[in-house]
Every structure is written in C-alpha cells, then in structure tokens.
mmCIF file of C-alpha atoms in Angstrom:
data_model
loop_
_atom_site.group_PDB
_atom_site.id
_atom_site.type_symbol
_atom_site.label_atom_id
_atom_site.label_comp_id
_atom_site.label_asym_id
_atom_site.label_seq_id
_atom_site.Cartn_x
_atom_site.Cartn_y
_atom_site.Cartn_z
ATOM 1 C CA UNK A 84 -4.253 14.865 20.198
ATOM 2 C CA UNK A 85 -7.898 12.929 19.879
ATOM 3 C CA UNK A 86 -6.640 9.810 18.577
ATOM 4 C CA UNK A 87 -8.161 7.836 15.494
ATOM 5 C CA UNK A 88 -5.189 6.793 13.847
ATOM 6 C CA UNK A 89 -6.248 2.852 14.194
ATOM 7 C CA UNK A 90 -9.158 1.179 14.187
ATOM 8 C CA UNK A 91 -9.939 1.487 17.769
ATOM 9 C CA UNK A 92 -11.056 4.755 16.735
ATOM 10 C CA UNK A 93 -10.589 5.273 20.649
ATOM 11 C CA UNK A 94 -10.464 9.112 20.819
ATOM 12 C CA UNK A 95 -7.667 9.411 23.243
ATOM 13 C CA UNK A 96 -6.358 12.531 24.397
ATOM 14 C CA UNK A 97 -2.215 11.400 23.156
ATOM 15 C CA UNK A 98 -0.079 14.094 24.841
ATOM 16 C CA UNK A 99 3.993 14.316 24.801
ATOM 17 C CA UNK A 100 3.447 13.961 28.622
ATOM 18 C CA UNK A 101 0.324 11.878 28.613
ATOM 19 C CA UNK A 102 0.036 8.359 27.621
ATOM 20 C CA UNK A 103 -3.194 7.256 26.756
ATOM 21 C CA UNK A 104 -5.685 4.576 24.460
ATOM 22 C CA UNK A 105 -5.813 1.767 23.603
ATOM 23 C CA UNK A 106 -1.851 1.260 23.258
ATOM 24 C CA UNK A 107 -1.042 3.585 26.180
ATOM 25 C CA UNK A 108 1.509 6.179 24.749
ATOM 26 C CA UNK A 109 1.946 9.232 24.429
ATOM 27 C CA UNK A 110 2.339 11.184 21.369
ATOM 28 C CA UNK A 111 5.613 11.152 20.707
ATOM 29 C CA UNK A 112 7.720 7.824 19.273
ATOM 30 C CA UNK A 113 8.418 5.395 22.417
ATOM 31 C CA UNK A 114 11.681 3.280 21.567
ATOM 32 C CA UNK A 115 12.771 -0.117 22.693
ATOM 33 C CA UNK A 116 15.628 -0.697 20.330
ATOM 34 C CA UNK A 117 17.388 0.491 17.260
ATOM 35 C CA UNK A 118 19.153 -2.625 15.633
ATOM 36 C CA UNK A 119 19.908 -4.847 12.459
ATOM 37 C CA UNK A 120 18.047 -7.361 12.431
ATOM 38 C CA UNK A 121 18.994 -10.904 10.424
ATOM 39 C CA UNK A 122 15.594 -12.451 11.602
ATOM 40 C CA UNK A 123 13.549 -10.666 8.732
ATOM 41 C CA UNK A 124 12.611 -13.047 5.529
ATOM 42 C CA UNK A 125 15.400 -12.884 3.643
ATOM 43 C CA UNK A 126 14.200 -10.795 0.808
ATOM 44 C CA UNK A 127 14.815 -7.927 3.730
ATOM 45 C CA UNK A 128 17.529 -8.530 5.299
ATOM 46 C CA UNK A 129 20.462 -8.771 2.818
ATOM 47 C CA UNK A 130 23.984 -9.063 3.857
ATOM 48 C CA UNK A 131 23.549 -6.814 7.085
ATOM 49 C CA UNK A 132 20.376 -6.280 8.756
ATOM 50 C CA UNK A 133 16.875 -5.078 7.914
ATOM 51 C CA UNK A 134 16.896 -1.851 10.066
ATOM 52 C CA UNK A 135 15.155 -2.274 12.783
ATOM 53 C CA UNK A 136 13.515 -0.071 15.048
ATOM 54 C CA UNK A 137 10.766 -1.868 17.389
ATOM 55 C CA UNK A 138 8.788 0.726 18.452
ATOM 56 C CA UNK A 139 6.599 0.452 21.597
ATOM 57 C CA UNK A 140 2.710 0.149 22.124
ATOM 58 C CA UNK A 141 0.245 -1.960 19.897
ATOM 59 C CA UNK A 142 -3.744 -1.147 19.134
ATOM 60 C CA UNK A 143 -4.107 -4.912 18.851
ATOM 61 C CA UNK A 144 -3.813 -7.226 22.498
ATOM 62 C CA UNK A 145 -2.337 -10.593 21.114
ATOM 63 C CA UNK A 146 -2.531 -13.333 24.812
ATOM 64 C CA UNK A 147 0.428 -14.781 22.701
ATOM 65 C CA UNK A 148 2.560 -12.025 21.745
ATOM 66 C CA UNK A 149 6.241 -12.396 21.838
ATOM 67 C CA UNK A 150 6.998 -8.545 22.209
ATOM 68 C CA UNK A 151 4.503 -8.234 25.490
ATOM 69 C CA UNK A 152 7.082 -6.435 27.229
ATOM 70 C CA UNK A 153 6.635 -3.692 24.959
ATOM 71 C CA UNK A 154 3.664 -4.258 22.908
ATOM 72 C CA UNK A 155 1.723 -4.004 26.102
ATOM 73 C CA UNK A 156 4.665 -3.359 28.938
ATOM 74 C CA UNK A 157 5.720 -0.196 28.348
ATOM 75 C CA UNK A 158 8.874 -0.807 27.874
ATOM 76 C CA UNK A 159 11.070 1.890 25.676
ATOM 77 C CA UNK A 160 12.671 5.319 25.285
ATOM 78 C CA UNK A 161 10.233 8.419 24.632
ATOM 79 C CA UNK A 162 13.039 9.842 21.441
ATOM 80 C CA UNK A 163 11.820 13.025 19.086
ATOM 81 C CA UNK A 164 11.525 13.689 16.419
ATOM 82 C CA UNK A 165 14.805 14.599 14.981
ATOM 83 C CA UNK A 166 15.991 11.740 17.375
ATOM 84 C CA UNK A 167 14.117 9.150 15.027
ATOM 85 C CA UNK A 168 15.398 10.743 12.238
ATOM 86 C CA UNK A 169 19.231 10.203 13.190
ATOM 87 C CA UNK A 170 18.194 6.803 14.582
ATOM 88 C CA UNK A 171 17.348 5.838 10.426
ATOM 89 C CA UNK A 172 20.701 7.285 10.085
ATOM 90 C CA UNK A 173 22.094 5.648 11.404
ATOM 91 C CA UNK A 174 21.057 2.483 10.466
ATOM 92 C CA UNK A 175 21.275 2.913 7.063
ATOM 93 C CA UNK A 176 25.479 3.251 7.885
ATOM 94 C CA UNK A 177 25.599 0.802 9.214
ATOM 95 C CA UNK A 178 24.872 -1.413 5.862
ATOM 96 C CA UNK A 179 20.479 -1.391 7.112
ATOM 97 C CA UNK A 180 18.983 -3.288 3.182
ATOM 98 C CA UNK A 181 15.977 -1.515 4.413
ATOM 99 C CA UNK A 182 14.048 0.133 7.353
ATOM 100 C CA UNK A 183 12.020 -1.661 9.139
ATOM 101 C CA UNK A 184 9.566 0.265 11.117
ATOM 102 C CA UNK A 185 7.977 -2.188 13.867
ATOM 103 C CA UNK A 186 4.422 -1.831 15.456
ATOM 104 C CA UNK A 187 4.718 2.448 14.035
ATOM 105 C CA UNK A 188 0.764 3.028 13.372
ATOM 106 C CA UNK A 189 0.173 4.979 16.956
ATOM 107 C CA UNK A 190 3.167 7.355 16.357
ATOM 108 C CA UNK A 191 2.472 7.623 12.069
ATOM 109 C CA UNK A 192 2.764 11.797 12.796
ATOM 110 C CA UNK A 193 6.463 11.637 13.755
ATOM 111 C CA UNK A 194 7.580 9.039 12.057
ATOM 112 C CA UNK A 195 6.131 10.840 9.056
ATOM 113 C CA UNK A 196 7.838 13.990 10.080
ATOM 114 C CA UNK A 197 11.084 11.652 11.049
ATOM 115 C CA UNK A 198 11.176 9.782 7.176
ATOM 116 C CA UNK A 199 10.788 13.744 5.227
ATOM 117 C CA UNK A 200 10.588 14.358 2.336
ATOM 118 C CA UNK A 201 13.631 12.940 0.488
ATOM 119 C CA UNK A 202 13.413 9.299 -0.722
ATOM 120 C CA UNK A 203 15.952 7.180 1.739
ATOM 121 C CA UNK A 204 18.389 4.640 -0.239
ATOM 122 C CA UNK A 205 16.849 2.096 1.061
ATOM 123 C CA UNK A 206 13.056 0.655 1.040
ATOM 124 C CA UNK A 207 10.925 1.742 3.881
ATOM 125 C CA UNK A 208 8.899 -1.144 6.020
ATOM 126 C CA UNK A 209 5.669 -0.553 7.304
ATOM 127 C CA UNK A 210 5.842 -3.693 9.426
ATOM 128 C CA UNK A 211 2.519 -3.815 11.131
ATOM 129 C CA UNK A 212 -0.004 -5.946 12.311
ATOM 130 C CA UNK A 213 -2.405 -5.513 9.509
ATOM 131 C CA UNK A 214 -4.857 -4.033 12.101
ATOM 132 C CA UNK A 215 -4.840 -0.739 10.505
ATOM 133 C CA UNK A 216 -7.090 1.868 9.396
ATOM 134 C CA UNK A 217 -7.602 3.053 5.428
ATOM 135 C CA UNK A 218 -7.233 6.804 6.248
ATOM 136 C CA UNK A 219 -3.560 6.458 8.498
ATOM 137 C CA UNK A 220 -2.241 4.097 5.504
ATOM 138 C CA UNK A 221 -3.465 6.661 2.785
ATOM 139 C CA UNK A 222 -1.104 9.541 4.264
ATOM 140 C CA UNK A 223 1.849 6.831 4.086
ATOM 141 C CA UNK A 224 1.492 7.051 0.262
ATOM 142 C CA UNK A 225 4.601 7.438 -1.231
ATOM 143 C CA UNK A 226 6.837 7.499 2.293
ATOM 144 C CA UNK A 227 6.504 3.859 2.412
ATOM 145 C CA UNK A 228 7.636 1.435 -0.217
ATOM 146 C CA UNK A 229 7.366 -2.481 0.984
ATOM 147 C CA UNK A 230 4.194 -3.289 4.241
ATOM 148 C CA UNK A 231 5.006 -5.926 5.900
ATOM 149 C CA UNK A 232 1.711 -6.325 7.456
ATOM 150 C CA UNK A 233 0.790 -9.451 9.154
ATOM 151 C CA UNK A 234 -2.980 -11.351 8.426
ATOM 152 C CA UNK A 235 -3.506 -12.860 11.899
ATOM 153 C CA UNK A 236 -7.372 -13.986 10.530
ATOM 154 C CA UNK A 237 -9.782 -14.585 8.652
ATOM 155 C CA UNK A 238 -12.273 -15.923 11.568
ATOM 156 C CA UNK A 239 -13.845 -13.498 14.095
ATOM 157 C CA UNK A 240 -14.150 -16.146 16.602
ATOM 158 C CA UNK A 241 -10.190 -16.782 17.549
ATOM 159 C CA UNK A 242 -9.905 -12.387 16.605
ATOM 160 C CA UNK A 243 -11.749 -11.612 19.484
ATOM 161 C CA UNK A 244 -10.316 -14.548 21.918
ATOM 162 C CA UNK A 245 -6.719 -13.552 21.247
ATOM 163 C CA UNK A 246 -6.381 -10.020 20.444
ATOM 164 C CA UNK A 247 -9.222 -8.955 21.476
ATOM 165 C CA UNK A 248 -10.318 -7.140 17.985
ATOM 166 C CA UNK A 249 -13.116 -9.439 16.894
ATOM 167 C CA UNK A 250 -13.478 -7.564 13.728
ATOM 168 C CA UNK A 251 -9.388 -7.353 12.429
ATOM 169 C CA UNK A 252 -10.631 -9.149 9.198
ATOM 170 C CA UNK A 253 -13.378 -6.537 7.930
ATOM 171 C CA UNK A 254 -9.504 -3.939 9.058
ATOM 172 C CA UNK A 255 -7.176 -6.269 7.977
ATOM 173 C CA UNK A 256 -8.278 -6.748 4.284
ATOM 174 C CA UNK A 257 -9.013 -3.720 3.268
ATOM 175 C CA UNK A 258 -5.930 -2.045 4.592
ATOM 176 C CA UNK A 259 -3.850 -4.910 2.562
ATOM 177 C CA UNK A 260 -6.202 -3.891 0.112
ATOM 178 C CA UNK A 261 -4.629 -0.377 0.253
ATOM 179 C CA UNK A 262 -1.210 -1.317 0.557
ATOM 180 C CA UNK A 263 -0.879 -2.761 -2.275
ATOM 181 C CA UNK A 264 -2.942 -0.480 -4.311
ATOM 182 C CA UNK A 265 -0.180 1.656 -3.120
ATOM 183 C CA UNK A 266 2.391 -0.507 -4.128
ATOM 184 C CA UNK A 267 1.480 -2.249 -6.471
ATOM 185 C CA UNK A 268 2.898 -5.741 -7.052
ATOM 186 C CA UNK A 269 6.034 -7.056 -5.637
ATOM 187 C CA UNK A 270 9.542 -5.701 -7.197
ATOM 188 C CA UNK A 271 12.307 -7.214 -6.699
ATOM 189 C CA UNK A 272 15.783 -6.735 -7.096
ATOM 190 C CA UNK A 273 19.545 -9.126 -5.885
ATOM 191 C CA UNK A 274 17.246 -10.733 -4.038
ATOM 192 C CA UNK A 275 16.093 -7.695 -2.436
ATOM 193 C CA UNK A 276 12.316 -5.977 -2.038
ATOM 194 C CA UNK A 277 12.684 -3.196 -3.822
ATOM 195 C CA UNK A 278 8.698 -1.911 -3.293
ATOM 196 C CA UNK A 279 5.616 -4.508 -3.020
ATOM 197 C CA UNK A 280 3.020 -6.388 0.011
ATOM 198 C CA UNK A 281 4.745 -9.036 1.799
ATOM 199 C CA UNK A 282 1.547 -10.945 3.878
ATOM 200 C CA UNK A 283 2.747 -12.919 7.300
ATOM 201 C CA UNK A 284 0.867 -15.303 8.410
ATOM 202 C CA UNK A 285 2.017 -17.195 11.492
ATOM 203 C CA UNK A 286 -0.095 -20.427 12.277
ATOM 204 C CA UNK A 287 -1.403 -20.598 15.965
ATOM 205 C CA UNK A 288 -1.833 -24.389 17.881
ATOM 206 C CA UNK A 289 -5.712 -25.508 17.197
ATOM 207 C CA UNK A 290 -6.335 -22.974 15.208
ATOM 208 C CA UNK A 291 -5.765 -24.761 11.476
ATOM 209 C CA UNK A 292 -8.960 -23.361 10.209
ATOM 210 C CA UNK A 293 -8.056 -20.286 10.624
ATOM 211 C CA UNK A 294 -5.156 -20.223 8.892
ATOM 212 C CA UNK A 295 -6.760 -22.193 5.697
ATOM 213 C CA UNK A 296 -9.365 -18.751 5.666
ATOM 214 C CA UNK A 297 -6.005 -16.929 5.591
ATOM 215 C CA UNK A 298 -4.472 -19.124 2.277
ATOM 216 C CA UNK A 299 -8.445 -18.577 0.909
ATOM 217 C CA UNK A 300 -8.566 -15.027 1.319
ATOM 218 C CA UNK A 301 -4.842 -13.974 -0.229
ATOM 219 C CA UNK A 302 -5.282 -16.956 -3.022
ATOM 220 C CA UNK A 303 -8.691 -15.556 -4.003
ATOM 221 C CA UNK A 304 -7.633 -12.015 -4.270
ATOM 222 C CA UNK A 305 -4.094 -11.544 -5.570
ATOM 223 C CA UNK A 306 -2.857 -13.357 -8.490
ATOM 224 C CA UNK A 307 0.857 -14.989 -8.870
ATOM 225 C CA UNK A 308 3.454 -12.464 -8.835
ATOM 226 C CA UNK A 309 1.178 -9.160 -7.296
ATOM 227 C CA UNK A 310 2.097 -10.102 -3.088
ATOM 228 C CA UNK A 311 4.412 -12.054 -1.106
ATOM 229 C CA UNK A 312 3.569 -14.897 1.416
ATOM 230 C CA UNK A 313 5.455 -15.805 4.557
ATOM 231 C CA UNK A 314 3.872 -18.878 6.756
ATOM 232 C CA UNK A 315 5.142 -19.002 9.946
ATOM 233 C CA UNK A 316 5.980 -21.324 12.057
ATOM 234 C CA UNK A 317 7.487 -19.725 15.281
ATOM 235 C CA UNK A 318 4.201 -19.445 17.652
ATOM 236 C CA UNK A 319 6.247 -19.419 21.663
ATOM 237 C CA UNK A 320 3.973 -20.595 24.267
ATOM 238 C CA UNK A 321 4.144 -17.025 26.703
ATOM 239 C CA UNK A 322 4.200 -17.687 30.326
ATOM 240 C CA UNK A 323 0.925 -17.827 31.675
ATOM 241 C CA UNK A 324 -0.616 -19.611 28.370
ATOM 242 C CA UNK A 325 -3.354 -22.335 28.786
ATOM 243 C CA UNK A 326 -5.659 -23.817 26.463
ATOM 244 C CA UNK A 327 -4.454 -24.031 23.353
ATOM 245 C CA UNK A 328 -2.166 -21.569 22.995
ATOM 246 C CA UNK A 329 -0.470 -23.734 25.947
ATOM 247 C CA UNK A 330 1.756 -25.668 22.832
ATOM 248 C CA UNK A 331 3.616 -24.875 20.168
ATOM 249 C CA UNK A 332 2.290 -26.577 16.778
ATOM 250 C CA UNK A 333 3.013 -29.352 15.941
ATOM 251 C CA UNK A 334 4.473 -30.927 12.710
ATOM 252 C CA UNK A 335 1.249 -32.469 10.927
ATOM 253 C CA UNK A 336 0.033 -29.030 11.468
ATOM 254 C CA UNK A 337 2.408 -26.969 9.596
ATOM 255 C CA UNK A 338 2.497 -29.214 6.962
ATOM 256 C CA UNK A 339 -1.198 -29.070 6.507
ATOM 257 C CA UNK A 340 -0.957 -25.475 6.719
ATOM 258 C CA UNK A 341 2.332 -25.619 4.221
ATOM 259 C CA UNK A 342 0.472 -28.178 1.800
ATOM 260 C CA UNK A 343 -2.920 -26.721 1.575
ATOM 261 C CA UNK A 344 -0.809 -22.552 0.553
ATOM 262 C CA UNK A 345 0.822 -24.848 -2.786
ATOM 263 C CA UNK A 346 -2.470 -26.852 -2.970
ATOM 264 C CA UNK A 347 -4.387 -23.348 -3.219
ATOM 265 C CA UNK A 348 -1.565 -21.622 -5.991
ATOM 266 C CA UNK A 349 0.128 -19.049 -3.297
ATOM 267 C CA UNK A 350 3.391 -19.914 -4.433
ATOM 268 C CA UNK A 351 5.624 -16.821 -4.003
ATOM 269 C CA UNK A 352 6.677 -16.131 -0.959
ATOM 270 C CA UNK A 353 8.253 -18.486 1.924
ATOM 271 C CA UNK A 354 7.775 -21.404 4.820
ATOM 272 C CA UNK A 355 9.427 -21.713 7.575
ATOM 273 C CA UNK A 356 11.169 -24.510 9.712
ATOM 274 C CA UNK A 357 9.657 -25.221 13.203
ATOM 275 C CA UNK A 358 12.846 -24.419 14.149
ATOM 276 C CA UNK A 359 12.051 -21.203 14.443
ATOM 277 C CA UNK A 360 9.907 -21.364 18.132
ATOM 278 C CA UNK A 361 12.350 -19.985 19.504
ATOM 279 C CA UNK A 362 13.102 -17.642 22.633
ATOM 280 C CA UNK A 363 16.243 -16.470 21.262
ATOM 281 C CA UNK A 364 14.406 -14.978 17.662
ATOM 282 C CA UNK A 365 12.514 -12.276 19.955
ATOM 283 C CA UNK A 366 15.324 -9.643 20.175
ATOM 284 C CA UNK A 367 16.261 -8.165 23.972
ATOM 285 C CA UNK A 368 14.715 -4.554 24.532
ATOM 286 C CA UNK A 369 17.066 -3.767 26.204
ATOM 287 C CA UNK A 370 16.593 0.373 24.863
ATOM 288 C CA UNK A 371 20.507 -0.275 22.386
ATOM 289 C CA UNK A 372 20.568 1.823 19.753
ATOM 290 C CA UNK A 373 17.847 4.599 21.036
#
C-alpha cells in the first residue's frame, strides 16, 4: 500500500513484509499486548476492564510517550486479520466493557476487515492521538461507536517541539469534529459510555497556557452534554527527559488547570488524581493475549 492514512501523508510503501513511513510499520497489524485494562476512564472500564488491544507504531513522535517501546521502539508481533478478530472475540468473552483499540490508525484497513460488518456486543473504541485524517475517519463511520482522541495541543510551538507535528491543532480539531459528526452527543447506560466522543488532554509540566487553549477550544466548540473531557495528570518523565519535561506536573499547575476547566463550563468528564503519575499504570508490553 502507498500510505496516506494519517496527516503525515508520507506516501510510503508499506507491505506485509516491508515496514515504512513515519510509523515504521508494515501493512499487517502489529500488536504488543491484548488485555483487560482497568486504567481507562471509569465509563470505559465496567466491572472487568476495557478490552484493550495495543497496536505498535505511531504517526506522532512524542518525546514524553510512556509507551515508547511500542510507539517508536518496534516492540510487537505481526498478526493476521483473522487472528486479530479472534483477539477481539476473546476479550469480549472475558467480559470486556468495550473493545479499546489503542493507536490503530496506521492499521485502519486491517482493523476494519477484522471488525467485519456485523455489530459487536460492546462498543468499539477508537483510542488515538488525535492527529487523524478526516478521510480515514470517514471510512470508520458505523464501525466505531466511541472515539477517544487526545487533544494534546492547541499551540503549534509545543506541538512541534514535543511531537514533531506543528500542524497538530490544524489536523486534530477537524478530526474531532468529524468524530462528533458521526456519533452525536455522548450516550451513557448504567455508567458506561455507549457512544460519543471523549476528549483526553494530558497536562504537561510548564505548559499550562497550552492546556488553557485546549480547554478554550472544547468549551467554545461543544455545548454541555455533547462531549466528555478528561484532564489527565499522569505525565511521567521518561529516560533522558530534559528541560520542562524533566519534572512532573506540580499540584499548583494541576489545580489551576482543573479550576480553569470548571470556570469554562467543561464539567462533563473527569479529572485525575496526581497519584496517577506512576510508571505502574503503563502495561508491560510482553505480547500476552496475542
């Protein structure tokens, strides 16, 4: 395939045996772990956990990525489309509250084939970095019930510095609007999210202004009851981190961000305890469940 699945539009030749592009992945899905994951937002977890499938590779190059071994390090195992479908079924059989597809964009054709045409008994969640192509998202309509995008940045400076994507906001905001067009306002049943958009934002140390601008966009774009918003505090410095990224988010920074969120009327969603900034919240990518 000549790849144009993400906004990089790198036109790389990605085949079953030949990885390529910014994601450095072949065309067949590469998976690092499948598991019942309890550390997603409560509305996705249920009693047993979200049925998370962690795909390898990523179109972003985030300097602070906690999953760097799979997003940039190549850890993972190639699987067939039929095996991927079996993994989905196994997670549902284990009691998963949803199928949580983590960073799946660069494998979108294979994922769509694995999902098939019939409805699944739990919501399908597209868990992504927000740096998405609208044309790829349009191919997912009717197959994905819940979109779980990051909105990492509203300023080009940190987007370019930390993720090598100065065009991030110009790509992520129309992508989120397309997600909302497909799902409409979020719908909950018995405390679980059945359809809709849940926007995540990770507060970075020293980047409070970026967070304020993200919240401004959400508050100015959506009315109460339309989308959920999750303000995350779990930033953890990675090996070799320098400058602002060498420290954790302070209590004062997170309190200021949470207060700004409330003052802007963004009250449908979640804030996170600062104790979430721990390495143990990142799974071991040991290929289990594959």
